XYZ file of N, CA, C and O in Angstrom:
788
model
N 75.981 71.872 7.295
C 76.364 72.251 8.629
C 77.892 72.312 8.769
O 78.412 73.103 9.511
N 78.590 71.448 7.999
C 80.044 71.435 8.112
C 80.667 72.650 7.439
O 81.756 73.052 7.786
N 80.005 73.223 6.455
C 80.531 74.407 5.777
C 79.873 75.661 6.317
O 79.204 76.408 5.608
N 80.063 75.925 7.594
C 79.448 77.102 8.203
C 80.191 78.349 7.757
O 81.403 78.326 7.563
N 79.472 79.471 7.595
C 80.123 80.700 7.141
C 81.034 81.319 8.196
O 81.840 82.178 7.897
N 80.957 80.885 9.458
C 81.755 81.466 10.532
C 83.190 80.933 10.551
O 84.087 81.604 11.013
N 83.427 79.720 10.100
C 84.758 79.111 10.173
C 85.656 79.683 9.086
O 85.273 79.707 7.921
N 86.884 80.179 9.461
C 87.794 80.698 8.436
C 88.350 79.544 7.614
O 88.408 78.400 8.083
N 88.736 79.826 6.398
C 89.321 78.753 5.588
C 90.592 78.230 6.262
O 91.331 78.983 6.898
N 90.857 76.917 6.166
C 92.023 76.333 6.857
C 93.346 76.952 6.409
O 94.251 77.125 7.199
N 93.481 77.315 5.142
C 94.745 77.875 4.658
C 95.019 79.228 5.317
O 96.151 79.517 5.675
N 94.007 80.026 5.480
C 94.180 81.335 6.105
C 94.610 81.183 7.567
O 95.450 81.934 8.058
N 94.052 80.203 8.263
C 94.435 79.950 9.650
C 95.873 79.470 9.761
O 96.596 79.849 10.683
N 96.315 78.653 8.813
C 97.700 78.170 8.839
C 98.690 79.312 8.607
O 99.731 79.373 9.238
N 98.338 80.212 7.679
C 99.225 81.355 7.422
C 99.318 82.263 8.643
O 100.390 82.778 8.960
N 98.186 82.455 9.327
C 98.189 83.272 10.534
C 99.065 82.618 11.610
O 99.873 83.281 12.267
N 98.918 81.296 11.770
C 99.723 80.582 12.760
C 101.202 80.635 12.406
O 102.052 80.794 13.279
N 101.503 80.496 11.113
C 102.896 80.562 10.676
C 103.472 81.950 10.955
O 104.609 82.076 11.416
N 102.677 83.007 10.697
C 103.130 84.364 10.973
C 103.406 84.564 12.465
O 104.428 85.129 12.850
N 102.510 84.058 13.304
C 102.704 84.176 14.754
C 103.950 83.406 15.201
O 104.712 83.885 16.038
N 104.150 82.229 14.627
C 105.310 81.424 14.995
C 106.615 82.113 14.581
O 107.579 82.163 15.346
N 106.633 82.677 13.360
C 107.836 83.379 12.895
C 108.088 84.642 13.710
O 109.240 84.969 14.016
N 107.024 85.345 14.087
C 107.168 86.527 14.922
C 107.743 86.158 16.289
O 108.658 86.814 16.795
N 107.236 85.087 16.862
C 107.739 84.614 18.156
C 109.205 84.198 18.040
O 110.038 84.570 18.879
N 109.537 83.441 16.976
C 110.923 82.995 16.787
C 111.848 84.191 16.582
O 112.974 84.212 17.092
N 111.379 85.217 15.851
C 112.192 86.409 15.645
C 112.458 87.153 16.944
O 113.574 87.605 17.192
N 111.420 87.279 17.773
C 111.606 87.938 19.074
C 112.585 87.171 19.936
O 113.442 87.762 20.597
N 112.462 85.852 19.943
C 113.382 85.029 20.743
C 114.812 85.143 20.217
O 115.763 85.194 20.994
N 114.957 85.194 18.906
C 116.285 85.323 18.310
C 116.915 86.672 18.674
O 118.106 86.738 19.008
N 116.125 87.746 18.629
C 116.643 89.059 19.024
C 117.016 89.087 20.506
O 118.039 89.667 20.882
N 116.187 88.468 21.340
C 116.502 88.410 22.776
C 117.787 87.624 23.006
O 118.623 88.012 23.827
N 117.964 86.530 22.267
C 119.182 85.730 22.394
C 120.399 86.518 21.936
O 121.443 86.513 22.597
N 120.272 87.228 20.826
C 121.374 88.041 20.322
C 121.748 89.130 21.331
O 122.934 89.356 21.603
N 120.745 89.793 21.891
C 120.997 90.828 22.892
C 121.698 90.232 24.115
O 122.651 90.812 24.643
N 121.258 89.052 24.556
C 121.874 88.396 25.715
C 123.331 88.048 25.432
O 124.198 88.261 26.280
N 123.603 87.553 24.241
C 124.985 87.212 23.872
C 125.844 88.470 23.817
O 126.977 88.483 24.309
N 125.307 89.547 23.226
C 126.065 90.802 23.159
C 126.409 91.315 24.549
O 127.555 91.695 24.810
N 125.427 91.316 25.444
C 125.679 91.797 26.806
C 126.687 90.888 27.511
O 127.616 91.363 28.179
N 126.533 89.574 27.355
C 127.463 88.629 27.997
C 128.888 88.795 27.503
O 129.835 88.811 28.295
N 129.057 88.934 26.191
C 130.398 89.098 25.626
C 130.996 90.432 26.062
O 132.174 90.508 26.420
N 130.180 91.492 26.077
C 130.694 92.805 26.484
C 131.112 92.803 27.954
O 132.170 93.324 28.307
N 130.294 92.180 28.804
C 130.673 92.083 30.220
C 131.948 91.259 30.387
O 132.800 91.581 31.222
N 132.084 90.214 29.590
C 133.307 89.410 29.645
C 134.516 90.243 29.250
O 135.579 90.157 29.880
N 134.366 91.072 28.232
C 135.471 91.940 27.801
C 135.855 92.895 28.916
O 137.040 93.069 29.227
N 134.868 93.511 29.528
C 135.158 94.477 30.594
C 135.791 93.787 31.803
O 136.780 94.272 32.362
N 135.239 92.641 32.193
C 135.756 91.942 33.373
C 137.141 91.379 33.094
O 138.052 91.503 33.924
N 137.323 90.759 31.925
C 138.632 90.172 31.605
C 139.706 91.239 31.464
O 140.873 90.999 31.768
N 139.313 92.420 31.021
C 140.271 93.507 30.858
C 140.398 94.345 32.120
O 141.148 95.308 32.158
N 139.644 93.981 33.150
C 139.670 94.686 34.442
C 139.469 96.186 34.259
O 140.171 97.002 34.862
N 138.542 96.548 33.389
C 138.223 97.950 33.189
C 139.330 98.753 32.534
O 139.374 99.969 32.657
N 140.237 98.110 31.828
C 141.334 98.800 31.156
C 142.688 98.567 31.793
O 143.701 99.017 31.271
N 142.731 97.867 32.914
C 144.004 97.638 33.607
C 144.939 96.737 32.796
O 146.156 96.922 32.838
N 144.393 95.778 32.061
C 145.239 94.893 31.253
C 145.935 95.699 30.159
O 147.084 95.423 29.810
N 145.241 96.709 29.644
C 145.876 97.554 28.629
C 147.051 98.334 29.206
O 148.036 98.588 28.517
N 146.949 98.722 30.465
C 148.084 99.391 31.122
C 149.266 98.432 31.226
O 150.421 98.826 31.022
N 148.980 97.187 31.531
C 150.052 96.186 31.577
C 150.652 95.971 30.201
O 151.866 95.760 30.063
N 149.808 96.025 29.162
C 150.318 95.895 27.797
C 151.257 97.048 27.461
O 152.274 96.860 26.789
N 150.940 98.257 27.922
C 151.829 99.398 27.673
C 153.204 99.181 28.298
O 154.229 99.463 27.683
N 153.215 98.671 29.517
C 154.484 98.375 30.183
C 155.250 97.308 29.408
O 156.468 97.405 29.208
N 154.536 96.285 28.943
C 155.166 95.209 28.177
C 155.724 95.741 26.856
O 156.839 95.383 26.458
N 154.984 96.598 26.183
C 155.454 97.180 24.919
C 156.716 98.004 25.151
O 157.693 97.886 24.409
N 156.706 98.828 26.198
C 157.877 99.648 26.504
C 159.095 98.772 26.812
O 160.206 99.026 26.358
N 158.870 97.706 27.566
C 159.962 96.802 27.924
C 160.526 96.101 26.690
O 161.741 96.007 26.524
N 159.643 95.627 25.813
C 160.105 94.944 24.603
C 160.861 95.895 23.679
O 161.890 95.516 23.097
N 160.362 97.120 23.551
C 161.044 98.095 22.690
C 162.423 98.438 23.259
O 163.412 98.531 22.524
N 162.506 98.601 24.567
C 163.798 98.911 25.206
C 164.790 97.777 25.001
O 165.955 98.009 24.660
N 164.333 96.560 25.211
C 165.219 95.403 25.035
C 165.670 95.269 23.590
O 166.830 94.959 23.322
N 164.753 95.502 22.640
C 165.104 95.376 21.222
C 166.130 96.420 20.818
O 167.089 96.116 20.097
N 165.982 97.645 21.301
C 166.935 98.711 20.946
C 168.279 98.453 21.606
O 169.330 98.608 20.987
N 168.269 98.042 22.870
C 169.541 97.798 23.571
C 170.286 96.576 23.018
O 171.512 96.536 23.047
N 169.541 95.584 22.502
C 170.183 94.369 22.009
C 170.669 94.505 20.564
O 171.493 93.713 20.114
N 170.187 95.493 19.843
C 170.557 95.655 18.434
C 171.896 96.376 18.333
O 172.029 97.517 18.790
N 172.895 95.749 17.726
C 174.217 96.396 17.620
C 174.199 97.673 16.773
O 175.055 98.538 16.934
N 173.209 97.810 15.889
C 173.148 99.005 15.040
C 172.864 100.253 15.855
O 173.187 101.366 15.416
N 172.276 100.095 17.036
C 171.924 101.254 17.857
C 172.905 101.485 19.008
O 172.661 102.334 19.858
N 174.023 100.770 19.041
C 174.978 100.917 20.140
C 175.693 102.265 20.109
O 176.122 102.755 21.149
N 175.821 102.852 18.930
C 176.545 104.118 18.803
C 175.683 105.328 19.159
O 176.198 106.456 19.213
N 174.404 105.137 19.372
C 173.514 106.261 19.685
C 173.749 106.750 21.106
O 174.103 105.980 22.001
N 173.527 108.043 21.294
C 173.613 108.589 22.653
C 172.376 108.130 23.430
O 171.370 107.724 22.835
N 172.427 108.165 24.762
C 171.254 107.749 25.545
C 169.992 108.523 25.187
O 168.901 107.956 25.164
N 170.136 109.812 24.867
C 168.959 110.607 24.498
C 168.363 110.117 23.181
O 167.153 109.949 23.059
N 169.244 109.867 22.195
C 168.764 109.368 20.907
C 168.129 107.988 21.056
O 167.117 107.683 20.423
N 168.767 107.167 21.898
C 168.232 105.823 22.125
C 166.841 105.901 22.775
O 165.924 105.183 22.376
N 166.682 106.788 23.748
C 165.376 106.951 24.399
C 164.319 107.487 23.429
O 163.158 107.070 23.476
N 164.738 108.401 22.536
C 163.801 108.911 21.530
C 163.374 107.797 20.582
O 162.197 107.710 20.202
N 164.316 106.948 20.197
C 163.996 105.816 19.322
C 163.027 104.861 20.019
O 162.052 104.399 19.413
N 163.287 104.580 21.280
C 162.385 103.705 22.051
C 160.997 104.316 22.119
O 159.990 103.617 21.906
N 160.922 105.625 22.383
C 159.616 106.295 22.473
C 158.876 106.261 21.140
O 157.658 106.075 21.106
N 159.612 106.430 20.018
C 158.976 106.342 18.699
C 158.416 104.947 18.453
O 157.296 104.797 17.971
N 159.199 103.914 18.795
C 158.723 102.547 18.599
C 157.522 102.237 19.490
O 156.576 101.592 19.063
N 157.575 102.725 20.732
C 156.447 102.520 21.650
C 155.205 103.212 21.118
O 154.112 102.623 21.093
N 155.349 104.459 20.663
C 154.174 105.187 20.167
C 153.610 104.543 18.901
O 152.392 104.502 18.715
N 154.470 104.002 18.036
C 153.982 103.296 16.842
C 153.191 102.047 17.230
O 152.128 101.776 16.672
N 153.716 101.305 18.185
C 153.028 100.076 18.614
C 151.722 100.402 19.333
O 150.716 99.728 19.140
N 151.736 101.453 20.142
C 150.509 101.873 20.840
C 149.459 102.298 19.830
O 148.286 101.945 19.950
N 149.891 103.036 18.801
C 148.948 103.457 17.770
C 148.444 102.266 16.971
O 147.256 102.191 16.633
N 149.322 101.311 16.671
C 148.917 100.126 15.911
C 147.886 99.308 16.684
O 146.909 98.833 16.120
N 148.084 99.176 17.986
C 147.155 98.414 18.818
C 145.981 99.260 19.305
O 145.122 98.752 20.027
N 145.969 100.543 18.951
C 144.906 101.490 19.312
C 144.766 101.652 20.825
O 143.684 101.865 21.338
N 145.881 101.552 21.523
C 145.861 101.731 22.971
C 145.810 103.200 23.364
O 145.670 103.515 24.543
N 145.932 104.086 22.380
C 145.850 105.515 22.670
C 144.401 106.004 22.719
O 144.141 107.130 23.100
N 143.459 105.139 22.352
C 142.036 105.497 22.410
C 141.486 105.189 23.800
O 142.033 104.352 24.521
N 140.373 105.832 24.180
C 139.767 105.523 25.482
C 139.318 104.065 25.538
O 138.984 103.454 24.517
N 139.281 103.515 26.750
C 138.939 102.107 26.916
C 137.538 101.794 26.404
O 137.306 100.729 25.833
N 136.596 102.713 26.571
C 135.223 102.462 26.124
C 135.188 102.253 24.611
O 134.527 101.340 24.107
N 135.931 103.060 23.878
C 135.982 102.927 22.420
C 136.625 101.599 22.043
O 136.126 100.870 21.170
N 137.714 101.269 22.716
C 138.393 99.999 22.424
C 137.512 98.811 22.787
O 137.510 97.801 22.084
N 136.755 98.923 23.886
C 135.918 97.789 24.303
C 134.806 97.538 23.297
O 134.452 96.387 23.034
N 134.259 98.595 22.698
C 133.248 98.408 21.649
C 133.890 97.776 20.421
O 133.296 96.899 19.781
N 135.117 98.190 20.100
C 135.847 97.568 18.990
C 136.110 96.089 19.286
O 135.958 95.238 18.414
N 136.503 95.775 20.528
C 136.716 94.384 20.917
C 135.423 93.581 20.760
O 135.446 92.436 20.317
N 134.290 94.194 21.124
C 132.998 93.519 21.006
C 132.671 93.232 19.547
O 132.256 92.113 19.206
N 132.874 94.214 18.669
C 132.605 94.001 17.248
C 133.484 92.884 16.692
O 133.004 92.014 15.952
N 134.746 92.893 17.054
C 135.650 91.847 16.564
C 135.283 90.487 17.131
O 135.347 89.477 16.422
N 134.877 90.437 18.391
C 134.495 89.158 18.996
C 133.243 88.597 18.343
O 133.139 87.383 18.118
N 132.291 89.456 18.009
C 131.061 88.975 17.382
C 131.315 88.488 15.955
O 130.569 87.664 15.441
N 132.369 88.976 15.316
C 132.762 88.482 13.991
C 133.719 87.297 14.098
O 134.207 86.797 13.080
N 134.016 86.871 15.318
C 134.972 85.794 15.618
C 136.374 86.135 15.139
O 137.169 85.262 14.826
N 136.684 87.420 15.079
C 138.039 87.880 14.794
C 138.703 88.065 16.155
O 138.664 89.142 16.743
N 139.294 86.993 16.663
C 139.788 86.981 18.030
C 141.258 87.349 18.150
O 141.838 87.251 19.220
N 141.858 87.739 17.046
C 143.240 88.208 17.106
C 144.254 87.080 17.031
O 143.958 85.970 16.606
N 145.460 87.399 17.470
C 146.568 86.453 17.412
C 147.037 86.131 18.821
O 147.083 87.008 19.675
N 147.398 84.886 19.035
C 147.929 84.460 20.326
C 149.410 84.828 20.388
O 150.118 84.813 19.384
N 149.858 85.163 21.577
C 151.265 85.520 21.736
C 152.107 84.311 22.115
O 153.276 84.237 21.757
N 151.527 83.368 22.862
C 152.306 82.238 23.365
C 151.930 80.920 22.705
O 152.742 80.018 22.632
N 150.686 80.746 22.283
C 150.219 79.469 21.722
C 150.217 79.512 20.203
O 150.204 80.580 19.603
N 150.187 78.325 19.616
C 149.983 78.213 18.176
C 149.290 76.895 17.900
O 149.313 75.969 18.718
N 148.654 76.813 16.746
C 147.965 75.580 16.381
C 148.999 74.551 15.929
O 150.178 74.862 15.763
N 148.535 73.335 15.712
C 149.451 72.290 15.247
C 149.998 72.603 13.859
O 151.067 72.130 13.489
N 149.272 73.395 13.088
C 149.734 73.795 11.762
C 150.599 75.045 11.811
O 151.005 75.571 10.789
N 150.819 75.590 13.012
C 151.706 76.742 13.170
C 151.021 78.088 13.179
O 151.689 79.107 13.327
N 149.719 78.123 13.029
C 148.995 79.395 12.997
C 148.880 79.969 14.404
O 148.641 79.254 15.370
N 149.021 81.270 14.513
C 148.852 81.951 15.797
C 147.485 82.623 15.904
O 147.199 83.280 16.894
N 146.654 82.484 14.871
C 145.302 83.035 14.912
C 144.491 82.269 15.955
O 144.429 81.038 15.928
N 143.864 82.999 16.879
C 143.088 82.368 17.946
C 141.940 81.560 17.365
O 141.642 80.457 17.827
N 141.316 82.061 16.310
C 140.215 81.344 15.664
C 140.686 79.970 15.181
O 140.015 78.960 15.382
N 141.856 79.920 14.538
C 142.392 78.648 14.042
C 142.708 77.690 15.189
O 142.482 76.480 15.077
N 143.233 78.214 16.288
C 143.552 77.373 17.448
C 142.280 76.763 18.015
O 142.223 75.564 18.318
N 141.226 77.579 18.144
C 139.963 77.081 18.695
C 139.337 76.050 17.761
O 138.910 74.976 18.199
N 139.285 76.365 16.458
C 138.661 75.445 15.500
C 139.421 74.127 15.445
O 138.817 73.060 15.325
N 140.730 74.178 15.568
C 141.527 72.963 15.523
C 141.253 72.056 16.722
O 141.246 70.836 16.607
N 140.999 72.650 17.884
C 140.783 71.854 19.094
C 139.301 71.596 19.392
O 138.974 70.894 20.326
N 138.417 72.173 18.589
C 136.980 72.025 18.825
C 136.484 70.587 18.696
O 135.706 70.136 19.551
N 136.879 69.805 17.680
C 136.366 68.432 17.596
C 136.706 67.587 18.830
O 135.840 66.874 19.358
N 137.929 67.669 19.304
C 138.309 66.892 20.490
C 137.550 67.379 21.721
O 137.115 66.574 22.556
N 137.338 68.690 21.822
C 136.598 69.249 22.952
C 135.152 68.774 22.927
O 134.606 68.365 23.961
N 134.518 68.818 21.753
C 133.134 68.360 21.643
C 133.019 66.865 21.926
O 132.051 66.418 22.556
N 133.983 66.091 21.472
C 133.969 64.654 21.752
C 134.087 64.394 23.252
O 133.338 63.579 23.820
N 134.982 65.091 23.908
C 135.141 64.938 25.353
C 133.881 65.369 26.090
O 133.390 64.674 26.978
N 133.340 66.521 25.712
C 132.130 67.046 26.355
C 130.949 66.107 26.137
O 130.207 65.795 27.073
N 130.763 65.660 24.904
C 129.659 64.754 24.599
C 129.793 63.424 25.325
O 128.812 62.901 25.868
N 130.990 62.871 25.346
C 131.221 61.589 26.038
C 130.958 61.732 27.536
O 130.333 60.867 28.151
N 131.410 62.829 28.112
C 131.197 63.047 29.539
C 129.711 63.187 29.852
O 129.221 62.615 30.838
N 128.980 63.921 29.007
C 127.547 64.071 29.242
C 126.802 62.755 29.082
O 125.879 62.463 29.854
N 127.175 61.955 28.089
C 126.541 60.644 27.933
C 126.836 59.757 29.137
O 125.945 59.051 29.637
N 128.059 59.776 29.596
C 128.435 58.969 30.759
C 127.647 59.408 31.989
O 127.088 58.568 32.712
N 127.561 60.712 32.216
C 126.796 61.220 33.356
C 125.324 60.834 33.230
O 124.696 60.432 34.216
N 124.774 60.936 32.017
C 123.367 60.594 31.818
C 123.110 59.131 32.175
O 122.192 58.820 32.946
N 123.899 58.218 31.613
C 123.631 56.796 31.854
C 123.920 56.391 33.296
O 123.185 55.602 33.880
N 124.974 56.933 33.887
C 125.248 56.641 35.291
C 124.111 57.165 36.162
O 123.673 56.491 37.103
N 123.595 58.354 35.844
C 122.487 58.923 36.616
C 121.224 58.084 36.491
O 120.514 57.862 37.478
N 120.926 57.610 35.281
C 119.729 56.779 35.088
C 119.849 55.485 35.883
O 118.921 55.086 36.607
N 120.989 54.828 35.782
C 121.153 53.568 36.515
C 121.178 53.797 38.029
O 120.630 52.992 38.786
N 121.786 54.896 38.468
C 121.781 55.198 39.903
C 120.361 55.496 40.384
O 119.953 55.047 41.464
N 119.591 56.219 39.572
C 118.202 56.519 39.949
C 117.362 55.245 39.998
O 116.539 55.070 40.911
N 117.560 54.363 39.041
C 116.816 53.092 39.060
C 117.210 52.250 40.271
O 116.356 51.626 40.914
N 118.490 52.241 40.578
C 118.959 51.492 41.745
C 118.347 52.055 43.027
O 117.862 51.314 43.882
N 118.355 53.398 43.152
C 117.810 54.025 44.358
C 116.285 53.907 44.438
O 115.734 53.869 45.538
N 115.623 53.835 43.287
C 114.163 53.716 43.327
C 113.735 52.371 43.901
O 112.646 52.250 44.456
N 114.561 51.375 43.813
C 114.244 50.053 44.393
C 114.586 50.008 45.883
O 114.220 49.073 46.566
N 115.291 51.005 46.358
C 115.657 51.068 47.788
C 115.149 52.362 48.397
O 115.875 53.080 49.069
N 113.907 52.666 48.111
C 113.287 53.905 48.583
C 113.316 53.966 50.105
O 112.935 53.015 50.788
N 113.791 55.089 50.635
C 113.810 55.304 52.078
C 115.043 54.768 52.778
O 115.194 54.953 53.984
N 115.936 54.122 52.053
C 117.149 53.594 52.685
C 118.089 54.744 53.049
O 117.883 55.897 52.657
N 119.127 54.433 53.787
C 120.096 55.449 54.202
C 120.791 56.056 52.976
O 121.029 57.267 52.922
N 121.084 55.215 52.005
C 121.724 55.712 50.785
C 120.783 56.654 50.035
O 121.201 57.711 49.552
N 119.505 56.301 49.943
C 118.512 57.142 49.266
C 118.387 58.488 49.969
O 118.378 59.541 49.319
N 118.317 58.468 51.281
C 118.204 59.721 52.031
C 119.477 60.565 51.889
O 119.425 61.793 51.823
N 120.626 59.920 51.828
C 121.892 60.659 51.643
C 121.935 61.346 50.287
O 122.346 62.507 50.183
N 121.508 60.626 49.249
C 121.508 61.217 47.906
C 120.536 62.384 47.847
O 120.836 63.432 47.268
N 119.379 62.235 48.466
C 118.397 63.332 48.498
C 118.970 64.531 49.258
O 118.803 65.678 48.851
N 119.667 64.274 50.353
C 120.243 65.372 51.139
C 121.350 66.085 50.368
O 121.523 67.298 50.496
N 122.107 65.361 49.541
C 123.214 65.964 48.791
C 122.780 66.534 47.443
O 123.575 67.200 46.772
N 121.537 66.284 47.022
C 121.068 66.740 45.708
C 121.203 68.248 45.499
O 121.583 68.678 44.406
N 120.917 69.091 46.489
C 121.063 70.541 46.233
C 122.488 70.966 45.898
O 122.683 71.989 45.237
N 123.491 70.210 46.304
C 124.870 70.602 45.989
C 125.156 70.491 44.495
O 126.067 71.150 44.000
N 124.387 69.664 43.764
C 124.625 69.549 42.325
C 124.108 70.764 41.580
O 124.459 70.971 40.430
N 123.291 71.576 42.213
C 122.770 72.784 41.559
C 123.657 73.999 41.820
O 123.418 75.055 41.243
N 124.682 73.849 42.648
C 125.578 74.980 42.915
C 126.423 75.260 41.694
O 126.825 74.353 40.974
N 126.704 76.531 41.397
C 127.564 76.862 40.267
C 128.947 76.217 40.427
O 129.458 76.097 41.529
N 129.508 75.800 39.307
C 130.794 75.094 39.338
C 131.898 75.931 39.979
O 132.753 75.407 40.672
N 131.891 77.226 39.755
C 132.927 78.088 40.309
C 132.910 78.163 41.829
O 133.935 78.363 42.474
N 131.732 77.977 42.422
C 131.652 78.083 43.873
C 132.197 76.851 44.574
O 132.573 76.912 45.734
N 132.253 75.730 43.870
C 132.787 74.514 44.471
C 134.234 74.254 44.059
O 134.842 73.315 44.508
N 134.739 75.076 43.160
C 136.126 74.915 42.723
C 136.306 73.787 41.733
O 137.400 73.302 41.524
N 135.225 73.360 41.069
C 135.329 72.230 40.164
C 135.455 72.647 38.697
O 135.421 71.814 37.826
N 135.595 73.931 38.429
C 135.710 74.298 37.018
C 137.136 74.588 36.651
O 137.967 74.961 37.338
C-alpha cells in the first residue's frame, strides 16, 4: 500500500520543486534589477534636472578656460580675437571630452551604464584619505564607518523600542500609552516630509 503507483518518486518531486524555486528566484531577481535600473535612471534625470546641470557645466567650462587663458603669461601677446579663438578651442575640446555635445537622452543612458558598473567618475572638490578623487574610492573608504553607524543606530532603535513596548504593555490604557498610539502614524511618514533626512 505504501508503494502505490500513483505517487511520483521523491527525487523527481524535489527536482520539480527546485526548478520552481529557481524560476521564482530568477523572476524576482529580474524584477529587482529592473526596479534598480528605473530608480537609478530617474535619479539621474532628477539630479541633472533634465539636462540643466549640463548647461551649468558648460558655463563653468567656459569660465575656467577664459581664466586659464587670461592668467597664462604665454597668451598675453595674443590679440583679443586670437585669445577668444583659443578659449573656444579649449571649450570645444572639453565639451567633446565630457560628451556634452551629445543630446541629454544619449548622455543619460551613458550615465546609467556607468552607474550600474559603479564607474561614478571623479570628484571635483572631495578626495579620499589616500588622495584619490575617484568617487568609488571615496565611497568604499567611508563605507565601513557608515555601516557601523547605521548598524549601531538600528540596534539602538530596536532595543529601545522593545523596552519601550514592554514598559507600555504593563501600562495599557494609560495616558502615555494612548499618546504613543496617537503618535504612531507619524513614524510611518517619509523622512523627507518631516525634514529629518
